[in-house]
JSON list of C-alpha atoms in Angstrom, two decimals:
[
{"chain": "A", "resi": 8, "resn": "UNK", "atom": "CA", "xyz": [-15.79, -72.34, 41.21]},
{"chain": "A", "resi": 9, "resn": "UNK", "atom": "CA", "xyz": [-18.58, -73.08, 38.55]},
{"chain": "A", "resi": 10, "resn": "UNK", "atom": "CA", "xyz": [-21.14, -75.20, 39.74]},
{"chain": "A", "resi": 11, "resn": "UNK", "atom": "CA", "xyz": [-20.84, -78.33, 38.17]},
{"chain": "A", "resi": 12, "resn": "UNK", "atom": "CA", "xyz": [-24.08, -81.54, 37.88]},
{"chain": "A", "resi": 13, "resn": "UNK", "atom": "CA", "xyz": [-23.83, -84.30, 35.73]},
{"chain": "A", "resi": 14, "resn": "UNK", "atom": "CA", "xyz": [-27.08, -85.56, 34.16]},
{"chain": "A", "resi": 15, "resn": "UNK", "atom": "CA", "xyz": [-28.17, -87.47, 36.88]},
{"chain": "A", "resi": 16, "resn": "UNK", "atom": "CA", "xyz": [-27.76, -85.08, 39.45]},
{"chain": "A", "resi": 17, "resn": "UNK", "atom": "CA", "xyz": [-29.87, -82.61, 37.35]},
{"chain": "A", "resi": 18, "resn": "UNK", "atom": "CA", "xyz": [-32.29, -85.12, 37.04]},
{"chain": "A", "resi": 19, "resn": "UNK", "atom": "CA", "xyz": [-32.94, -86.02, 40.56]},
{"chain": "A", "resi": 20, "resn": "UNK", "atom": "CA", "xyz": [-33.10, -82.54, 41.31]},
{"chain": "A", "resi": 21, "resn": "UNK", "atom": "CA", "xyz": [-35.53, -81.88, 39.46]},
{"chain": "A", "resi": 22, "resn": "UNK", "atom": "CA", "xyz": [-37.23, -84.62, 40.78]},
{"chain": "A", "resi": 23, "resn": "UNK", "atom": "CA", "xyz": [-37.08, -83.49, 44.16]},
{"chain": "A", "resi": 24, "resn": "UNK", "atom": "CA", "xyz": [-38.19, -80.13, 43.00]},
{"chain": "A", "resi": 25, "resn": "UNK", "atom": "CA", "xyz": [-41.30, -81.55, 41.44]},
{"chain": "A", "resi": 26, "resn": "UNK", "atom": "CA", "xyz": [-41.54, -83.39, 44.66]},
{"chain": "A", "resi": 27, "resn": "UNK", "atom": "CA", "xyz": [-41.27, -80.38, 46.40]},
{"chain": "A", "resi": 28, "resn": "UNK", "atom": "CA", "xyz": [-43.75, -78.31, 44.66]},
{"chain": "A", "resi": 29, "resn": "UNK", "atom": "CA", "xyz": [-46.61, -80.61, 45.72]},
{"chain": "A", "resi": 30, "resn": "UNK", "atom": "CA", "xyz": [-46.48, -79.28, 48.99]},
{"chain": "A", "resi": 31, "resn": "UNK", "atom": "CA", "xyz": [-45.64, -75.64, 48.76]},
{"chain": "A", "resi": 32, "resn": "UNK", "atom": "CA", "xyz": [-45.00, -74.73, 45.45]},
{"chain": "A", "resi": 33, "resn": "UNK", "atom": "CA", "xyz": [-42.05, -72.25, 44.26]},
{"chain": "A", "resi": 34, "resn": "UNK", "atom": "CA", "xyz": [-43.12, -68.84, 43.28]},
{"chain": "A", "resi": 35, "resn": "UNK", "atom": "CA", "xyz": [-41.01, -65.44, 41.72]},
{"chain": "A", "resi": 36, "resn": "UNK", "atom": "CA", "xyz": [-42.40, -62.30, 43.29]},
{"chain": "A", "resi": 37, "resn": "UNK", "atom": "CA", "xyz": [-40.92, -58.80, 43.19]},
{"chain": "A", "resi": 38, "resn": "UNK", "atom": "CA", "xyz": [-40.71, -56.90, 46.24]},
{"chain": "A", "resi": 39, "resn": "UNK", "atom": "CA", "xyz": [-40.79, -53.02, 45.69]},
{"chain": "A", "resi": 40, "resn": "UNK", "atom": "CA", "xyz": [-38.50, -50.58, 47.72]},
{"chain": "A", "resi": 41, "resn": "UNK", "atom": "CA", "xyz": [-40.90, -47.89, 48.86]},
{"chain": "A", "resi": 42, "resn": "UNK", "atom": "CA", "xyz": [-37.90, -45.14, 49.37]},
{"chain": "A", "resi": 43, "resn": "UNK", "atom": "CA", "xyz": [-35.83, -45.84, 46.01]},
{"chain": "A", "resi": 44, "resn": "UNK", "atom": "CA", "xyz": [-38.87, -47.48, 43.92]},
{"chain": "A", "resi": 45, "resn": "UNK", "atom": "CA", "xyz": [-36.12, -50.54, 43.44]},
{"chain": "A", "resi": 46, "resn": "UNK", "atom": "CA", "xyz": [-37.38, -53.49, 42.53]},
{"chain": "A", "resi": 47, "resn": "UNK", "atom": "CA", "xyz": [-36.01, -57.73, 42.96]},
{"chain": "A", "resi": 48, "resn": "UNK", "atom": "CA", "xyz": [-37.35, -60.58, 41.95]},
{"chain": "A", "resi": 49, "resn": "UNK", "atom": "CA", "xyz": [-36.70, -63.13, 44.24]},
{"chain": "A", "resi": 50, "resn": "UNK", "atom": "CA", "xyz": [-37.57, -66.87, 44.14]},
{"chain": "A", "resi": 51, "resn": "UNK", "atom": "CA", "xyz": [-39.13, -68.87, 47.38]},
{"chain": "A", "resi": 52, "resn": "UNK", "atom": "CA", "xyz": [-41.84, -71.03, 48.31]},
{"chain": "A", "resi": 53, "resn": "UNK", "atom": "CA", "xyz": [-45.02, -69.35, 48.86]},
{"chain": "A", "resi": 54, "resn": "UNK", "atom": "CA", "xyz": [-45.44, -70.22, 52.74]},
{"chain": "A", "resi": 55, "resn": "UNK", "atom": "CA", "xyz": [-42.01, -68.30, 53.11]},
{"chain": "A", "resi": 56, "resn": "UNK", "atom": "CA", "xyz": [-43.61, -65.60, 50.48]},
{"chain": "A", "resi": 57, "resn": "UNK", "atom": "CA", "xyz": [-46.38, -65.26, 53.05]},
{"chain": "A", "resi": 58, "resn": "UNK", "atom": "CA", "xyz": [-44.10, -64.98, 56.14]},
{"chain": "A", "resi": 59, "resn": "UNK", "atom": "CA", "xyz": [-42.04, -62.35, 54.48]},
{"chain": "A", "resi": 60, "resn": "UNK", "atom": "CA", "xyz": [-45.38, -59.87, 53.53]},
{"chain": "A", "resi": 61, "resn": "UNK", "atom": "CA", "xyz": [-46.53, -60.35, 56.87]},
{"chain": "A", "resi": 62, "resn": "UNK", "atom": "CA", "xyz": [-43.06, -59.56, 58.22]},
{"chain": "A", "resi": 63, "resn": "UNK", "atom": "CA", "xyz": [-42.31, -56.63, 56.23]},
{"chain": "A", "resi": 64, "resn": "UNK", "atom": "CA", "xyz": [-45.69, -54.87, 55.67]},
{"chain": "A", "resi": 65, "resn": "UNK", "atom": "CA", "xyz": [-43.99, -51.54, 54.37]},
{"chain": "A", "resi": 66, "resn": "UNK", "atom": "CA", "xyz": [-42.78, -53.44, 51.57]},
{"chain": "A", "resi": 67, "resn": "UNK", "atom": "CA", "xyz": [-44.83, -54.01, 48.20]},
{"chain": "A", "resi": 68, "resn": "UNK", "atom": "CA", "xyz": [-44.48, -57.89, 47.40]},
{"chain": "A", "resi": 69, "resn": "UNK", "atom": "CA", "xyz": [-46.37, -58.97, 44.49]},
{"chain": "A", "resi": 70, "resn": "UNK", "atom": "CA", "xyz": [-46.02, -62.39, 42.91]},
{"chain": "A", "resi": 71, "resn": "UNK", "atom": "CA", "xyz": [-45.15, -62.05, 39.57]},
{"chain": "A", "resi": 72, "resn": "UNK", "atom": "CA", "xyz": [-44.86, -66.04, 38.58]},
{"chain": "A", "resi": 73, "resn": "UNK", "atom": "CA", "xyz": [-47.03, -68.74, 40.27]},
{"chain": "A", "resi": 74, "resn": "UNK", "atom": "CA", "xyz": [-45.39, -72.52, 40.32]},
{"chain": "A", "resi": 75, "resn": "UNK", "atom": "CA", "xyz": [-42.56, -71.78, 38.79]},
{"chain": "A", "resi": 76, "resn": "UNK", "atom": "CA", "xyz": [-41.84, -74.67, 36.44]},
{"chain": "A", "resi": 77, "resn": "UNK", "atom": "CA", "xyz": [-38.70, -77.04, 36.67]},
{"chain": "A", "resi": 78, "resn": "UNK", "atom": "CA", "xyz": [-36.12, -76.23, 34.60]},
{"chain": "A", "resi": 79, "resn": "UNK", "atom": "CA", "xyz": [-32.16, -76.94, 34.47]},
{"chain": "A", "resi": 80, "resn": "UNK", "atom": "CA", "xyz": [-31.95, -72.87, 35.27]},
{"chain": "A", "resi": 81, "resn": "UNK", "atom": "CA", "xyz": [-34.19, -73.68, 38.95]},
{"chain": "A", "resi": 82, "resn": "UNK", "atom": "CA", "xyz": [-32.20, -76.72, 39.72]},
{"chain": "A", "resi": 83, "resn": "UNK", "atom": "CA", "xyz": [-28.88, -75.19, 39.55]},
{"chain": "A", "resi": 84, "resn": "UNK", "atom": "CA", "xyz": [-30.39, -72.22, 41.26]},
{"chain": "A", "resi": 85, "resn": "UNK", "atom": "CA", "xyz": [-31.78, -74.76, 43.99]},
{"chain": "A", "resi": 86, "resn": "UNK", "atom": "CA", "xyz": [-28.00, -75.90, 44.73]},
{"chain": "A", "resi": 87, "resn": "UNK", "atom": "CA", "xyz": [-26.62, -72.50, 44.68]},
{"chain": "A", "resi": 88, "resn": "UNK", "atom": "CA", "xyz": [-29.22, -71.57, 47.28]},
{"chain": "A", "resi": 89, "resn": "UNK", "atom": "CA", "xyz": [-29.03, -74.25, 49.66]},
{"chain": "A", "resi": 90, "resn": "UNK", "atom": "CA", "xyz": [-25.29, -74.48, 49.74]},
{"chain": "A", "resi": 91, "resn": "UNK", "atom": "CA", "xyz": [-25.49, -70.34, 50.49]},
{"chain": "A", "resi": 92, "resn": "UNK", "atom": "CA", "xyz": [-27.90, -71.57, 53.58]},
{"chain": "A", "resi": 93, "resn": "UNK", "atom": "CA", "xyz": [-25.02, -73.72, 54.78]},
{"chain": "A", "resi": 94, "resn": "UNK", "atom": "CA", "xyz": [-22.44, -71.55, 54.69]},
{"chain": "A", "resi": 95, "resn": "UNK", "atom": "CA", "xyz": [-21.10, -69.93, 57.49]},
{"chain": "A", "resi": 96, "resn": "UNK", "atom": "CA", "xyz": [-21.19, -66.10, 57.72]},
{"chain": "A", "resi": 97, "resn": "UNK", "atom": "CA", "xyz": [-17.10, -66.15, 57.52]},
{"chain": "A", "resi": 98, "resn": "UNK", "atom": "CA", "xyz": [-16.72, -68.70, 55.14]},
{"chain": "A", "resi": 99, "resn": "UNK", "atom": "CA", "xyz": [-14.09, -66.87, 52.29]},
{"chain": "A", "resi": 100, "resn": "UNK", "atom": "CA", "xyz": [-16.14, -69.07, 49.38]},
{"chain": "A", "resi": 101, "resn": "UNK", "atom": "CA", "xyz": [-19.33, -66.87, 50.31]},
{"chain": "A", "resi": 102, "resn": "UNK", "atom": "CA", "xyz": [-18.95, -64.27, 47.80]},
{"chain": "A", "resi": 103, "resn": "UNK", "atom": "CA", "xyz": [-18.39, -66.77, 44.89]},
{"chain": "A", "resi": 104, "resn": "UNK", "atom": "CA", "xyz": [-21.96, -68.36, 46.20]},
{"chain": "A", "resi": 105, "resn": "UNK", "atom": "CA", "xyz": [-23.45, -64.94, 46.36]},
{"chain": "A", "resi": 106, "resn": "UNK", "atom": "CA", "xyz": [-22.43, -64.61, 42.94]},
{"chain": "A", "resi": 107, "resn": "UNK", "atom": "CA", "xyz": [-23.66, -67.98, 41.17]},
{"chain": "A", "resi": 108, "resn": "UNK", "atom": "CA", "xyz": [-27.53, -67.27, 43.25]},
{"chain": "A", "resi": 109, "resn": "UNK", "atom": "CA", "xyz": [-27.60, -64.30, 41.44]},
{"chain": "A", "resi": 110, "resn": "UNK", "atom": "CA", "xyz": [-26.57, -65.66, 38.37]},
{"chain": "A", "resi": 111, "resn": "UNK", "atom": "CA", "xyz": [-29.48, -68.66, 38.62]},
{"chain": "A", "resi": 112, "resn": "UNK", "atom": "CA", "xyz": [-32.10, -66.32, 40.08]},
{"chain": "A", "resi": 113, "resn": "UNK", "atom": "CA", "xyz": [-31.36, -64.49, 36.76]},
{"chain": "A", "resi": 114, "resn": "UNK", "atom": "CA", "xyz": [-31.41, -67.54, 34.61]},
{"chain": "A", "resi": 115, "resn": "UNK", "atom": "CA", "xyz": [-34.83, -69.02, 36.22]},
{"chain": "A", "resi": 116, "resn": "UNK", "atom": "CA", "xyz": [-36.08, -65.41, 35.50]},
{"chain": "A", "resi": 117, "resn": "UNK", "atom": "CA", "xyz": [-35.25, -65.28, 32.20]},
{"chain": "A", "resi": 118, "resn": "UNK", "atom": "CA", "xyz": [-36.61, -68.81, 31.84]},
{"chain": "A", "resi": 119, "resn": "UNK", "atom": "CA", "xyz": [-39.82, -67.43, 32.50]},
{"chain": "A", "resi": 120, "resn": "UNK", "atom": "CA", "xyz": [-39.51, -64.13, 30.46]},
{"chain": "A", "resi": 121, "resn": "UNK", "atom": "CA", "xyz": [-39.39, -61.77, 33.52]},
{"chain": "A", "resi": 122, "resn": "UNK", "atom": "CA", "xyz": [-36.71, -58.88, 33.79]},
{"chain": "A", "resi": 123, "resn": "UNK", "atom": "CA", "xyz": [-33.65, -59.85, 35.21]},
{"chain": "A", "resi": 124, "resn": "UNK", "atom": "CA", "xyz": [-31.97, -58.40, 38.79]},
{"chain": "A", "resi": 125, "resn": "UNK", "atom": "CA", "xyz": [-29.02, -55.80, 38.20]}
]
């Protein structure tokens, strides 16, 4: 189940996430396990970035790329993540969504010449 845009859906997408980034712009940050040393990189806007260091103190966040820039790799990760937000916990396509945020997180990462997730 590849996710599939045509050029105009692209396009308004990345409109919206140009839009978007006026009011709370997208950042990458890596968040540090402090018992394995693992590390993510995760995308999210930065008032969500905020919530989640003052939410999980024990964990290092750092951001690693401020306003991320629109690309075709953040706009297909954009629709990957907000149909995983809709999706209901039992839903049998969940893995397959899983699967293609990964993918885009890694694609907007490499994008911006950060090391991908494993």
């Amino acid at each position: 189940m590849a996710l599939q845009l045509n050029k105009e859906q692209l396009k308004q997408i990345k409109q919206q996430l140009t839009d978007t980034q006026k009011e709370s712009h997208l950042v990458i940050f890596k968040s540090i396990s402090p018992k394995s040393g693992g590390e993510i990189h995760m995308i999210t806007n930065y008032g969500t970035f905020e919530v989640l260091q003052k939410q999980r103190p024990q964990l290092k966040m750092e951001i690693v790329r401020d306003i991320v820039p629109v690309t075709d790799s953040l706009a297909y990760w954009a629709v990957a993540q907000d149909t995983a937000s809709h999706l209901q916990p039992n839903d049998p396509n969940a893995a397959e969504v899983a699967l293609q945020v990964e993918q885009y997180t890694n694609d907007v990462l490499a994008d911006n010449k950060l090391p991908q997730n494993k």
